[in-house]
Amino acid sequence: MATKKTAARVTKRTPRRSVLSDEIYDMIKAMIFNHEIEPGARVNIDSLSVQLEVSQTPVREALARLESDGLIAKEPLKGYKATQLLSIKELNDLFQFRLLIEPWAAEQAAKLIDNTGKTALKAEMQSAKTALKFAGDGQFQALSEHDSRFHTLISSISGNNTVADFYERTHCHLHLFRLYMANKLHLIDGETRGDFVQNLFEQYYQSGSGQLAIKEHDAIAKAILEQNPKAAKTAMHAHIESSLKRFSPVAAARN
Amino acid sequence: MATKKTAARVTKRTPRRSVLSDEIYDMIKAMIFNHEIEPGARVNIDSLSVQLEVSQTPVREALARLESDGLIAKEPLKGYKATQLLSIKELNDLFQFRLLIEPWAAEQAAKLIDNTGKTALKAEMQSAKTALKFAGDGQFQALSEHDSRFHTLISSISGNNTVADFYERTHCHLHLFRLYMANKLHLIDGETRGDFVQNLFEQYYQSGSGQLAIKEHDAIAKAILEQNPKAAKTAMHAHIESSLKRFSPVAAARN
DNA sequence: ATCTTGAAAATACTATACGAAATAGTATTC
DNA sequence: GAATACTATTTCGTATAGTATTTTCAAGAT
């Protein structure tokens, strides 16, 4: 009988990856990320649960969390809808917030980094460079993902979990990626300001600023690895300001 | 016609206070706030729904939101439990974070405040003083609520909604109040270190530091009302550091 | 023609019951 | 005494039904 039970257990379906509602949360977030759910679009619980082939319960929990993340908004008795793209002011506010915490985080990271951290930081920079060489069409996405990991890594090395946590909660790379995608999609739709937008991206992200961002990351990483707090702080500050300058025209094109 | 419509709406049963799950969210948060749900205690969906006399659905949504607020932790397949009290490190991290954003917010507030803001700020200071005169037993709670409103107000006057939002999400007054209450309750339970704790609170919160905090608030409010950004920034910085000093021994007593 | 209005349809919200699966605790076997 | 098997409890997800509210839209009133 023991054998029988064991056999039964072996044949049993995979032991359950995690909690379904967490997976649904990630899935919906991804849908927002890549415009499967467009900014401002209504999010219907029923159709989502049908689409994802789960019941409403996990969908509801996921949406509740996404709401408190500020990624979707709830209007009582009217339902959820994806939040709009960042306005110019919101973009500025967000980057001002980042300017308050991230330069400090970089400074701390330079002070406190250990060998594990150094290895991780070097690895991230290395993998980013090789990935960006081949990314091709998905280059901006690859850049965005690297950017997210890079900043997350530094804030975690800072040793202050509260700061690291709040950086995460900005979901800034998600917001920036949505801005990028929104313009890109308009381009595909063949809007007349296509040339402007096209120029913007080719110039800023794929050839120009993509490389520029990596250069800025290099400067930050270098300062941290050399344990030079002042330099790390300045480099991070410069990077965030420079990044804001790159994104402002994109947001402006939509406001 | 318009009249008729209005009439019909009036006779109709109350248009529904809001969404139940929002109310439940507030209720559970309040239960955490005042130790009806103790730190680390398990939170059972079923019993909560029975206790609050609602079904499980709104409880689930509320708990999902509370989790992303960091007030409740979820262990997959084991359920929810209230988070522990802040450790010394967490307290330090939290206050470091506040030091990064709140002095800046005070500075901005001093630059940008308008008449509406001035009126609100004066009113808050005034009502706090009168409330604290009469509060008696609930003095610390009154102080805590004033503190929360005061800092929220300033961060909102700063004009940066992202910063204001993230200040809110620290739930710092809730965490501090829990620390306070935890010690207070132990006192009631008659623990032997009662004298120590008693002394701590009588000295720091009810007579001493309660007044001190108000004095510090006064200095901040004055600087902002006089539109002196530099002074506002330094005053806020000093206040947060001083506040941390007041709470550290409390947290230390529990770690 | 514009504006109400009011029913039908769609959707959000809540309640409830059930089942599958995992955890935790207890008993049993070797 | 340790590994195993069994039981109880609890979480997690599903399904479904019913109510409340918003939305839609076409007929009727101004």
Coordinates of C-alpha atoms (C1' of nucleotides) in Angstrom, one line a residue:
Chain A
M1 CA 0.0 0.0 0.0
A2 CA 2.9 2.3 0.7
T3 CA 4.1 1.6 -2.8
K4 CA 0.7 2.3 -4.1
K5 CA 0.5 5.6 -2.3
T6 CA 4.0 6.6 -3.5
A7 CA 3.1 5.7 -7.0
A8 CA 0.0 7.8 -6.8
R9 CA 2.0 10.7 -5.5
V10 CA 4.5 10.5 -8.3
T11 CA 1.9 10.5 -11.0
K12 CA 0.3 13.4 -9.3
R13 CA 0.4 16.7 -11.1
T14 CA 3.2 19.2 -10.3
P15 CA 3.1 20.0 -6.6
R16 CA 1.7 23.4 -7.1
R17 CA 3.9 26.2 -8.2
S18 CA 2.7 28.8 -5.7
V19 CA -0.5 30.6 -5.1
L20 CA -2.7 31.2 -8.1
S21 CA -3.6 34.7 -7.2
D22 CA 0.1 35.7 -7.2
E23 CA 0.5 34.3 -10.7
I24 CA -2.6 36.1 -11.8
Y25 CA -1.2 39.3 -10.3
D26 CA 2.0 38.9 -12.4
M27 CA 0.0 38.0 -15.5
I28 CA -2.2 41.1 -15.3
K29 CA 0.8 43.3 -14.5
A30 CA 2.5 41.9 -17.6
M31 CA -0.7 42.6 -19.6
I32 CA -0.5 46.2 -18.5
F33 CA 3.2 46.4 -19.1
N34 CA 2.9 45.4 -22.8
H35 CA -0.4 47.2 -23.6
E36 CA -2.5 44.1 -23.8
I37 CA -4.5 46.2 -21.4
E38 CA -4.3 49.7 -22.7
P39 CA -4.0 52.8 -20.5
G40 CA -7.4 53.9 -19.3
A41 CA -9.1 50.7 -20.6
R42 CA -11.7 49.1 -18.5
V43 CA -10.7 45.9 -16.8
N44 CA -13.6 43.5 -16.6
I45 CA -13.3 40.9 -13.9
D46 CA -15.5 38.4 -15.5
S47 CA -13.8 38.5 -18.9
L48 CA -10.4 38.4 -17.3
S49 CA -11.2 35.3 -15.4
V50 CA -12.5 33.7 -18.5
Q51 CA -9.5 34.8 -20.5
L52 CA -7.0 33.5 -17.9
E53 CA -9.2 30.5 -17.2
V54 CA -9.4 30.9 -13.5
S55 CA -12.3 31.8 -11.2
Q56 CA -13.0 35.4 -10.1
T57 CA -11.5 35.0 -6.7
P58 CA -7.9 35.1 -7.6
V59 CA -8.6 37.9 -10.1
R60 CA -10.2 40.0 -7.5
E61 CA -7.3 39.6 -5.1
A62 CA -4.8 40.4 -7.9
L63 CA -6.7 43.5 -8.8
A64 CA -6.9 44.7 -5.2
R65 CA -3.2 44.5 -5.0
L66 CA -2.7 46.2 -8.4
E67 CA -4.9 49.0 -7.2
S68 CA -2.8 49.6 -4.2
D69 CA 0.2 49.6 -6.5
G70 CA -1.4 52.4 -8.4
L71 CA -1.4 50.4 -11.6
I72 CA -5.1 50.2 -11.9
A73 CA -7.8 52.4 -10.4
K74 CA -11.0 51.3 -8.8
E75 CA -14.2 53.2 -9.2
P76 CA -16.7 51.8 -6.7
L77 CA -19.5 49.9 -8.3
K78 CA -18.2 50.8 -11.7
G79 CA -15.2 48.6 -11.9
Y80 CA -11.5 48.7 -12.4
K81 CA -9.6 50.5 -15.2
A82 CA -5.9 50.7 -16.0
T83 CA -4.4 54.0 -15.0
Q84 CA -3.5 56.5 -17.6
L85 CA 0.0 57.1 -18.8
L86 CA 2.0 59.4 -16.7
S87 CA 1.4 63.1 -17.3
I88 CA 4.4 65.4 -17.6
K89 CA 3.8 66.5 -14.0
E90 CA 3.6 63.0 -12.7
L91 CA 6.7 62.1 -14.6
N92 CA 8.5 65.0 -13.0
D93 CA 7.2 64.2 -9.6
L94 CA 8.2 60.6 -9.9
F95 CA 11.7 61.5 -11.0
Q96 CA 12.0 64.1 -8.2
F97 CA 11.2 61.3 -5.8
R98 CA 13.8 59.1 -7.3
L99 CA 16.3 61.9 -7.0
L100 CA 15.6 62.0 -3.3
I101 CA 16.2 58.4 -2.6
E102 CA 18.4 56.8 -5.3
P103 CA 21.5 59.0 -5.0
W104 CA 21.5 58.3 -1.3
A105 CA 21.1 54.6 -2.0
A106 CA 24.0 54.7 -4.4
E107 CA 26.1 56.5 -1.8
Q108 CA 25.2 53.9 0.8
A109 CA 25.9 51.1 -1.6
A110 CA 29.4 52.4 -2.2
K111 CA 29.9 52.5 1.5
L112 CA 28.5 49.1 2.4
I113 CA 29.0 46.8 -0.7
D114 CA 30.6 43.5 0.0
N115 CA 32.1 40.9 -2.3
T116 CA 28.7 39.3 -3.1
G117 CA 27.4 42.6 -4.1
K118 CA 30.4 43.4 -6.2
T119 CA 30.0 40.1 -8.1
A120 CA 26.3 40.7 -8.7
L121 CA 26.9 44.2 -9.9
K122 CA 29.6 43.2 -12.3
A123 CA 27.5 40.4 -13.6
E124 CA 24.5 42.7 -14.2
M125 CA 26.6 45.1 -16.2
Q126 CA 28.2 42.4 -18.2
S127 CA 25.0 40.6 -19.1
A128 CA 23.4 43.8 -20.0
K129 CA 26.1 44.6 -22.5
T130 CA 26.0 41.3 -24.2
A131 CA 22.2 41.2 -24.2
L132 CA 22.0 44.6 -25.8
K133 CA 24.3 43.6 -28.6
F134 CA 21.8 41.0 -29.9
A135 CA 18.5 42.3 -28.7
G136 CA 17.6 43.9 -32.1
D137 CA 13.9 44.6 -32.2
G138 CA 13.3 44.1 -28.5
Q139 CA 16.3 46.3 -27.6
F140 CA 14.3 48.8 -25.6
Q141 CA 12.6 46.1 -23.6
A142 CA 16.0 44.5 -22.9
L143 CA 17.3 47.9 -21.8
S144 CA 14.3 48.5 -19.7
E145 CA 14.7 45.2 -17.9
H146 CA 18.3 45.8 -17.3
D147 CA 17.6 49.3 -16.0
S148 CA 15.1 47.9 -13.6
R149 CA 17.4 45.2 -12.3
F150 CA 20.3 47.6 -12.0
H151 CA 18.4 50.2 -9.9
T152 CA 16.8 47.5 -7.8
L153 CA 20.2 45.9 -7.1
I154 CA 21.7 49.2 -6.0
S155 CA 18.9 50.0 -3.7
S156 CA 19.1 46.6 -2.2
I157 CA 22.9 46.9 -1.7
S158 CA 22.2 50.2 0.1
G159 CA 21.1 48.0 3.1
N160 CA 17.9 49.9 3.7
N161 CA 15.0 47.7 3.0
T162 CA 12.5 50.4 3.3
V163 CA 14.2 52.5 0.6
A164 CA 14.6 49.4 -1.6
D165 CA 11.0 48.5 -1.1
F166 CA 9.8 52.0 -2.0
Y167 CA 11.9 52.1 -5.0
E168 CA 10.3 48.9 -6.2
R169 CA 6.9 50.3 -5.5
T170 CA 7.5 53.2 -7.9
H171 CA 7.2 50.7 -10.7
C172 CA 9.1 53.3 -12.6
H173 CA 10.4 51.1 -15.3
L174 CA 6.9 49.9 -16.0
H175 CA 5.6 53.4 -16.4
L176 CA 8.5 54.4 -18.6
F177 CA 8.0 51.3 -20.7
R178 CA 4.3 52.1 -21.1
L179 CA 5.2 55.6 -22.3
Y180 CA 7.6 54.1 -24.8
M181 CA 5.1 51.5 -26.0
A182 CA 2.3 53.9 -26.3
N183 CA 4.3 56.0 -28.8
K184 CA 5.5 53.0 -30.6
L185 CA 2.0 51.7 -31.0
H186 CA 0.8 54.9 -32.4
L187 CA 3.6 54.7 -34.8
I188 CA 2.4 51.4 -36.0
D189 CA -1.1 52.7 -36.3
G190 CA 0.4 55.1 -38.8
E191 CA -0.3 58.4 -37.1
T192 CA 1.0 61.4 -39.0
R193 CA 3.4 62.4 -36.4
G194 CA 5.1 59.2 -37.0
D195 CA 8.2 60.8 -38.3
F196 CA 8.7 62.8 -35.1
V197 CA 8.2 59.8 -32.9
Q198 CA 10.3 57.5 -35.1
N199 CA 13.1 60.0 -34.9
L200 CA 12.7 60.2 -31.2
F201 CA 13.1 56.6 -30.6
E202 CA 15.7 55.7 -33.1
Q203 CA 17.8 58.5 -31.9
Y204 CA 17.2 58.3 -28.2
Y205 CA 16.7 54.7 -27.3
Q206 CA 18.0 52.4 -29.8
S207 CA 21.3 53.9 -30.8
G208 CA 21.8 57.1 -28.8
S209 CA 20.4 57.0 -25.4
G210 CA 20.4 53.3 -25.0
Q211 CA 24.2 53.4 -25.1
L212 CA 24.2 56.6 -23.1
A213 CA 22.2 55.0 -20.3
I214 CA 24.6 52.1 -20.2
K215 CA 27.5 54.5 -20.0
E216 CA 25.9 56.3 -17.1
H217 CA 25.3 52.9 -15.4
D218 CA 28.9 52.2 -15.9
A219 CA 29.9 55.3 -14.2
I220 CA 27.7 54.5 -11.2
A221 CA 28.8 50.9 -11.1
K222 CA 32.5 52.0 -11.2
A223 CA 32.1 54.4 -8.3
I224 CA 30.3 51.8 -6.2
L225 CA 32.8 49.1 -7.0
E226 CA 35.6 51.5 -6.1
Q227 CA 33.7 52.3 -2.9
N228 CA 33.6 56.0 -3.6
P229 CA 30.3 57.2 -2.1
K230 CA 30.5 60.8 -3.2
A231 CA 31.1 59.8 -6.8
A232 CA 28.4 57.2 -6.7
K233 CA 25.9 59.7 -5.4
T234 CA 26.7 62.3 -8.1
A235 CA 26.7 59.8 -10.8
M236 CA 23.3 58.5 -9.8
H237 CA 22.0 62.0 -9.6
A238 CA 23.2 62.8 -13.0
H239 CA 21.9 59.6 -14.5
I240 CA 18.4 60.2 -13.2
E241 CA 18.3 63.8 -14.4
S242 CA 19.6 62.7 -17.8
S243 CA 17.1 59.9 -17.9
L244 CA 14.2 62.4 -17.2
K245 CA 15.4 64.6 -20.0
R246 CA 15.3 61.6 -22.4
F247 CA 11.7 60.7 -21.4
S248 CA 10.2 64.2 -21.1
P249 CA 9.7 64.7 -24.8
V250 CA 8.0 61.3 -25.0
A251 CA 5.6 62.2 -22.3
A252 CA 5.1 65.6 -23.8
A253 CA 4.2 64.1 -27.1
R254 CA 1.2 62.5 -25.3
N255 CA 0.0 65.2 -23.0
Chain B
M1 CA -38.6 66.7 -14.2
A2 CA -35.4 67.4 -12.5
T3 CA -37.4 67.7 -9.3
K4 CA -39.1 64.5 -9.9
K5 CA -35.8 62.7 -10.4
T6 CA -34.4 64.2 -7.3
A7 CA -37.4 63.1 -5.4
A8 CA -37.1 59.6 -6.6
R9 CA -33.5 59.5 -5.6
V10 CA -34.3 60.7 -2.2
T11 CA -36.9 58.1 -1.5
K12 CA -34.7 55.4 -2.7
R13 CA -32.9 53.5 0.1
T14 CA -29.5 54.8 0.9
P15 CA -27.5 54.8 -2.3
R16 CA -25.0 52.4 -0.7
R17 CA -22.3 53.8 1.6
S18 CA -19.5 52.5 -0.6
V19 CA -18.0 49.2 -1.4
L20 CA -18.0 46.7 1.4
S21 CA -14.5 45.6 0.8
D22 CA -13.2 49.1 1.4
E23 CA -15.0 49.3 4.7
I24 CA -13.6 45.9 5.6
Y25 CA -10.2 47.1 4.7
D26 CA -10.5 50.1 7.1
M27 CA -11.9 47.9 9.8
I28 CA -9.1 45.4 9.6
K29 CA -6.6 48.1 9.5
A30 CA -8.1 49.6 12.6
M31 CA -8.0 46.2 14.3
I32 CA -4.3 46.0 13.6
F33 CA -3.9 49.6 14.8
N34 CA -5.3 49.0 18.2
H35 CA -4.0 45.5 18.8
E36 CA -7.3 43.7 18.4
I37 CA -5.2 41.8 16.0
E38 CA -1.8 41.4 17.7
P39 CA 1.5 41.6 15.9
G40 CA 2.3 38.2 14.5
A41 CA -1.1 36.8 15.1
R42 CA -2.7 34.7 12.5
V43 CA -5.5 36.2 10.5
N44 CA -8.1 33.7 9.5
I45 CA -10.3 34.7 6.6
D46 CA -13.1 32.5 7.7
S47 CA -13.3 33.7 11.3
L48 CA -12.8 37.3 10.2
S49 CA -15.7 37.1 7.9
V50 CA -17.9 35.6 10.7
Q51 CA -16.8 38.2 13.1
L52 CA -17.4 41.1 10.8
E53 CA -20.6 39.5 9.5
V54 CA -19.7 39.6 5.8
S55 CA -18.8 36.9 3.3
Q56 CA -15.2 35.9 2.6
T57 CA -15.0 37.8 -0.7
P58 CA -14.5 41.3 0.7
V59 CA -12.3 40.0 3.4
R60 CA -10.0 38.4 0.8
E61 CA -9.8 41.7 -1.1
A62 CA -9.0 43.7 2.0
L63 CA -6.3 41.3 3.0
A64 CA -4.7 41.4 -0.4
R65 CA -4.5 45.2 -0.1
L66 CA -3.2 45.1 3.4
E67 CA -0.5 42.7 2.3
S68 CA 0.7 45.1 -0.3
D69 CA 0.7 47.8 2.3
G70 CA 3.0 45.7 4.3
L71 CA 0.7 45.5 7.2
I72 CA -0.1 41.8 6.8
A73 CA 2.1 39.1 5.5
K74 CA 1.0 36.2 3.4
E75 CA 2.6 32.7 3.6
P76 CA 1.3 30.7 0.7
L77 CA -1.0 27.9 1.8
K78 CA -0.5 28.8 5.5
G79 CA -2.5 32.0 5.5
Y80 CA -2.2 35.6 6.6
K81 CA -0.6 36.9 9.7
A82 CA -0.2 40.4 11.0
T83 CA 3.3 41.7 10.6
Q84 CA 5.6 41.9 13.6
L85 CA 6.4 45.1 15.3
L86 CA 9.2 47.1 13.8
S87 CA 12.6 46.0 14.7
I88 CA 15.3 48.5 15.6
K89 CA 16.8 48.2 12.2
E90 CA 13.4 48.6 10.5
L91 CA 12.7 51.6 12.6
N92 CA 16.0 53.2 11.6
D93 CA 15.4 52.3 8.0
L94 CA 12.0 53.8 8.1
F95 CA 13.2 57.0 9.7
Q96 CA 16.1 57.3 7.3
F97 CA 13.6 57.1 4.5
R98 CA 11.6 59.8 6.1
L99 CA 14.7 61.9 6.4
L100 CA 15.2 61.6 2.7
I101 CA 11.8 62.9 1.7
E102 CA 10.2 64.9 4.4
P103 CA 12.7 67.7 4.8
W104 CA 12.6 68.2 1.1
A105 CA 8.7 68.2 1.3
A106 CA 8.8 70.8 4.0
E107 CA 11.2 72.9 2.0
Q108 CA 8.9 72.7 -1.0
A109 CA 5.9 73.4 1.1
A110 CA 7.5 76.6 2.3
K111 CA 8.2 77.6 -1.3
L112 CA 4.8 76.8 -2.7
I113 CA 2.2 77.3 0.1
D114 CA -0.8 79.4 -0.7
N115 CA -3.5 80.9 1.5
T116 CA -5.6 77.7 1.6
G117 CA -2.6 75.8 2.8
K118 CA -1.7 78.4 5.4
T119 CA -5.2 78.3 6.8
A120 CA -5.2 74.5 6.9
L121 CA -1.8 74.4 8.6
K122 CA -2.8 77.0 11.2
A123 CA -6.0 75.1 11.9
E124 CA -4.2 71.8 12.4
M125 CA -1.8 73.3 14.9
Q126 CA -4.6 75.0 16.7
S127 CA -6.9 72.0 17.0
A128 CA -4.0 69.8 18.0
K129 CA -3.2 72.1 21.0
T130 CA -6.7 72.2 22.2
A131 CA -7.3 68.5 21.7
L132 CA -4.2 67.6 23.6
K133 CA -5.3 69.7 26.6
F134 CA -8.3 67.5 27.1
A135 CA -7.3 64.2 25.8
G136 CA -6.3 62.7 29.1
D137 CA -6.0 59.0 28.7
G138 CA -6.1 58.9 25.0
Q139 CA -3.5 61.6 24.8
F140 CA -1.0 59.6 22.9
Q141 CA -3.6 58.5 20.4
A142 CA -4.6 62.1 19.9
L143 CA -1.0 63.1 19.5
S144 CA -0.5 60.3 17.0
E145 CA -3.4 61.3 14.9
H146 CA -2.3 64.9 14.9
D147 CA 1.2 63.9 13.9
S148 CA -0.2 61.8 11.1
R149 CA -2.3 64.7 9.8
F150 CA 0.5 67.2 10.2
H151 CA 3.0 65.3 8.2
T152 CA 0.4 64.3 5.6
L153 CA -0.6 67.9 5.2
I154 CA 2.9 69.1 4.6
S155 CA 3.7 66.5 2.1
S156 CA 0.6 67.3 0.2
I157 CA 1.4 71.1 0.3
S158 CA 4.8 70.1 -1.2
G159 CA 2.9 69.7 -4.5
N160 CA 4.5 66.4 -5.3
N161 CA 1.9 63.8 -5.2
T162 CA 4.3 61.0 -5.6
V163 CA 6.1 62.0 -2.5
A164 CA 2.9 62.6 -0.6
D165 CA 1.6 59.2 -1.7
F166 CA 4.8 57.4 -0.6
Y167 CA 4.8 59.2 2.7
E168 CA 1.3 57.8 3.3
R169 CA 2.3 54.4 2.4
T170 CA 4.9 54.3 5.1
H171 CA 2.0 54.0 7.5
C172 CA 4.6 55.3 10.0
H173 CA 2.1 56.6 12.5
L174 CA 0.5 53.2 12.6
H175 CA 3.8 51.4 13.2
L176 CA 4.7 53.9 15.9
F177 CA 1.4 53.6 17.6
R178 CA 1.6 49.8 17.6
L179 CA 5.0 50.0 19.3
Y180 CA 3.5 52.3 21.9
M181 CA 0.5 50.1 22.4
A182 CA 2.5 46.9 22.6
N183 CA 4.5 48.3 25.5
K184 CA 1.4 49.8 27.1
L185 CA -0.4 46.4 27.0
H186 CA 2.5 44.6 28.5
L187 CA 2.3 47.2 31.3
I188 CA -1.3 46.3 31.8
D189 CA -0.5 42.6 31.8
G190 CA 1.7 43.4 34.8
E191 CA 5.1 42.5 33.4
T192 CA 7.9 43.2 35.7
R193 CA 9.6 45.7 33.6
G194 CA 6.5 47.7 34.1
D195 CA 8.3 50.5 36.0
F196 CA 10.7 51.0 33.2
V197 CA 8.0 51.1 30.6
Q198 CA 5.7 53.3 32.7
N199 CA 8.5 55.7 33.2
L200 CA 9.3 55.7 29.5
F201 CA 5.8 56.7 28.5
E202 CA 4.9 59.1 31.2
Q203 CA 8.1 60.9 30.6
Y204 CA 8.4 60.8 26.9
Y205 CA 4.9 60.9 25.5
Q206 CA 2.4 62.2 27.9
S207 CA 4.2 65.0 29.5
G208 CA 7.6 65.4 28.0
S209 CA 7.8 64.4 24.4
G210 CA 4.2 65.1 23.6
Q211 CA 4.8 68.7 24.3
L212 CA 8.2 68.5 22.7
A213 CA 6.8 67.1 19.5
I214 CA 4.2 69.9 19.4
K215 CA 7.0 72.4 19.9
E216 CA 8.9 70.9 17.0
H217 CA 5.8 71.0 14.9
D218 CA 5.4 74.6 15.8
A219 CA 8.9 75.4 14.5
I220 CA 8.2 73.6 11.2
A221 CA 4.8 75.3 10.8
K222 CA 6.3 78.7 11.6
A223 CA 9.0 78.3 9.0
I224 CA 6.6 77.1 6.3
L225 CA 4.1 79.9 7.1
E226 CA 6.9 82.4 6.9
Q227 CA 7.9 80.8 3.6
N228 CA 11.4 80.2 4.8
P229 CA 12.4 77.0 2.9
K230 CA 15.8 76.5 4.5
A231 CA 14.4 76.8 8.0
A232 CA 11.5 74.5 7.2
K233 CA 13.9 71.9 5.9
T234 CA 16.2 72.0 8.9
A235 CA 13.3 72.0 11.3
M236 CA 11.8 69.0 9.7
H237 CA 15.1 67.2 9.7
A238 CA 15.6 67.9 13.4
H239 CA 12.1 66.8 14.2
I240 CA 12.4 63.5 12.6
E241 CA 15.7 62.8 14.2
S242 CA 14.4 63.8 17.5
S243 CA 11.3 61.6 17.0
L244 CA 13.5 58.6 16.2
K245 CA 15.4 59.2 19.4
R246 CA 12.2 59.1 21.4
F247 CA 11.0 55.9 19.8
S248 CA 14.2 54.0 19.7
P249 CA 14.2 53.0 23.4
V250 CA 10.6 51.8 23.0
A251 CA 11.6 49.5 20.1
A252 CA 14.7 48.5 21.9
A253 CA 12.6 47.4 24.8
R254 CA 10.9 44.9 22.5
N255 CA 13.8 43.6 20.4
Chain C
dA1 C1' -34.3 68.4 -32.4
dT2 C1' -33.0 68.0 -27.7
dC3 C1' -34.0 66.2 -23.6
dT4 C1' -36.1 63.1 -20.2
dT5 C1' -37.3 58.7 -18.8
dG6 C1' -37.6 54.2 -18.0
dA7 C1' -37.1 49.5 -19.0
dA8 C1' -33.6 45.9 -20.5
dA9 C1' -29.0 44.4 -20.5
dA10 C1' -24.5 44.3 -18.6
dT11 C1' -21.7 44.4 -14.9
dA12 C1' -20.2 44.8 -10.1
dC13 C1' -20.7 43.1 -5.7
dT14 C1' -21.9 39.8 -2.0
dA15 C1' -23.1 35.4 -0.2
dT16 C1' -22.6 30.5 0.1
dA17 C1' -21.4 25.9 -0.5
dC18 C1' -18.3 22.6 -2.0
dG19 C1' -14.0 20.2 -3.2
dA20 C1' -9.1 19.7 -3.8
dA21 C1' -4.7 20.2 -1.9
dA22 C1' -1.4 21.4 1.6
dT23 C1' -0.1 21.7 6.5
dA24 C1' 0.0 20.2 11.1
dG25 C1' -0.7 17.1 14.5
dT26 C1' -1.4 12.3 16.0
dA27 C1' -1.0 7.5 15.8
dT28 C1' 1.3 3.4 14.2
dT29 C1' 4.7 0.4 12.6
dC30 C1' 9.3 -1.3 12.2
Chain D
dG1 C1' 13.1 6.1 18.6
dA2 C1' 12.6 7.4 13.8
dA3 C1' 10.2 6.9 9.7
dT4 C1' 5.8 6.3 8.0
dA5 C1' 0.8 6.5 7.7
dC6 C1' -3.4 8.5 9.0
dT7 C1' -6.6 12.2 10.4
dA8 C1' -8.0 16.9 11.2
dT9 C1' -7.7 21.5 10.0
dT10 C1' -7.1 25.1 7.0
dT11 C1' -6.1 27.4 2.9
dC12 C1' -7.1 28.0 -1.8
dG13 C1' -9.9 27.9 -5.7
dT14 C1' -14.3 26.9 -8.1
dA15 C1' -19.0 27.4 -9.1
dT16 C1' -23.2 29.5 -8.8
dA17 C1' -26.9 32.2 -7.5
dG18 C1' -28.9 36.5 -6.2
dT19 C1' -28.9 41.5 -5.5
dA20 C1' -27.5 46.2 -6.5
dT21 C1' -25.9 49.5 -9.6
dT22 C1' -24.5 51.4 -13.8
dT23 C1' -25.1 51.6 -18.8
dT24 C1' -27.4 51.5 -22.9
dC25 C1' -30.7 52.8 -25.9
dA26 C1' -35.1 53.6 -27.8
dA27 C1' -39.6 55.7 -27.0
dG28 C1' -41.9 59.6 -25.5
dA29 C1' -42.2 64.5 -23.8
dT30 C1' -40.9 69.3 -24.1

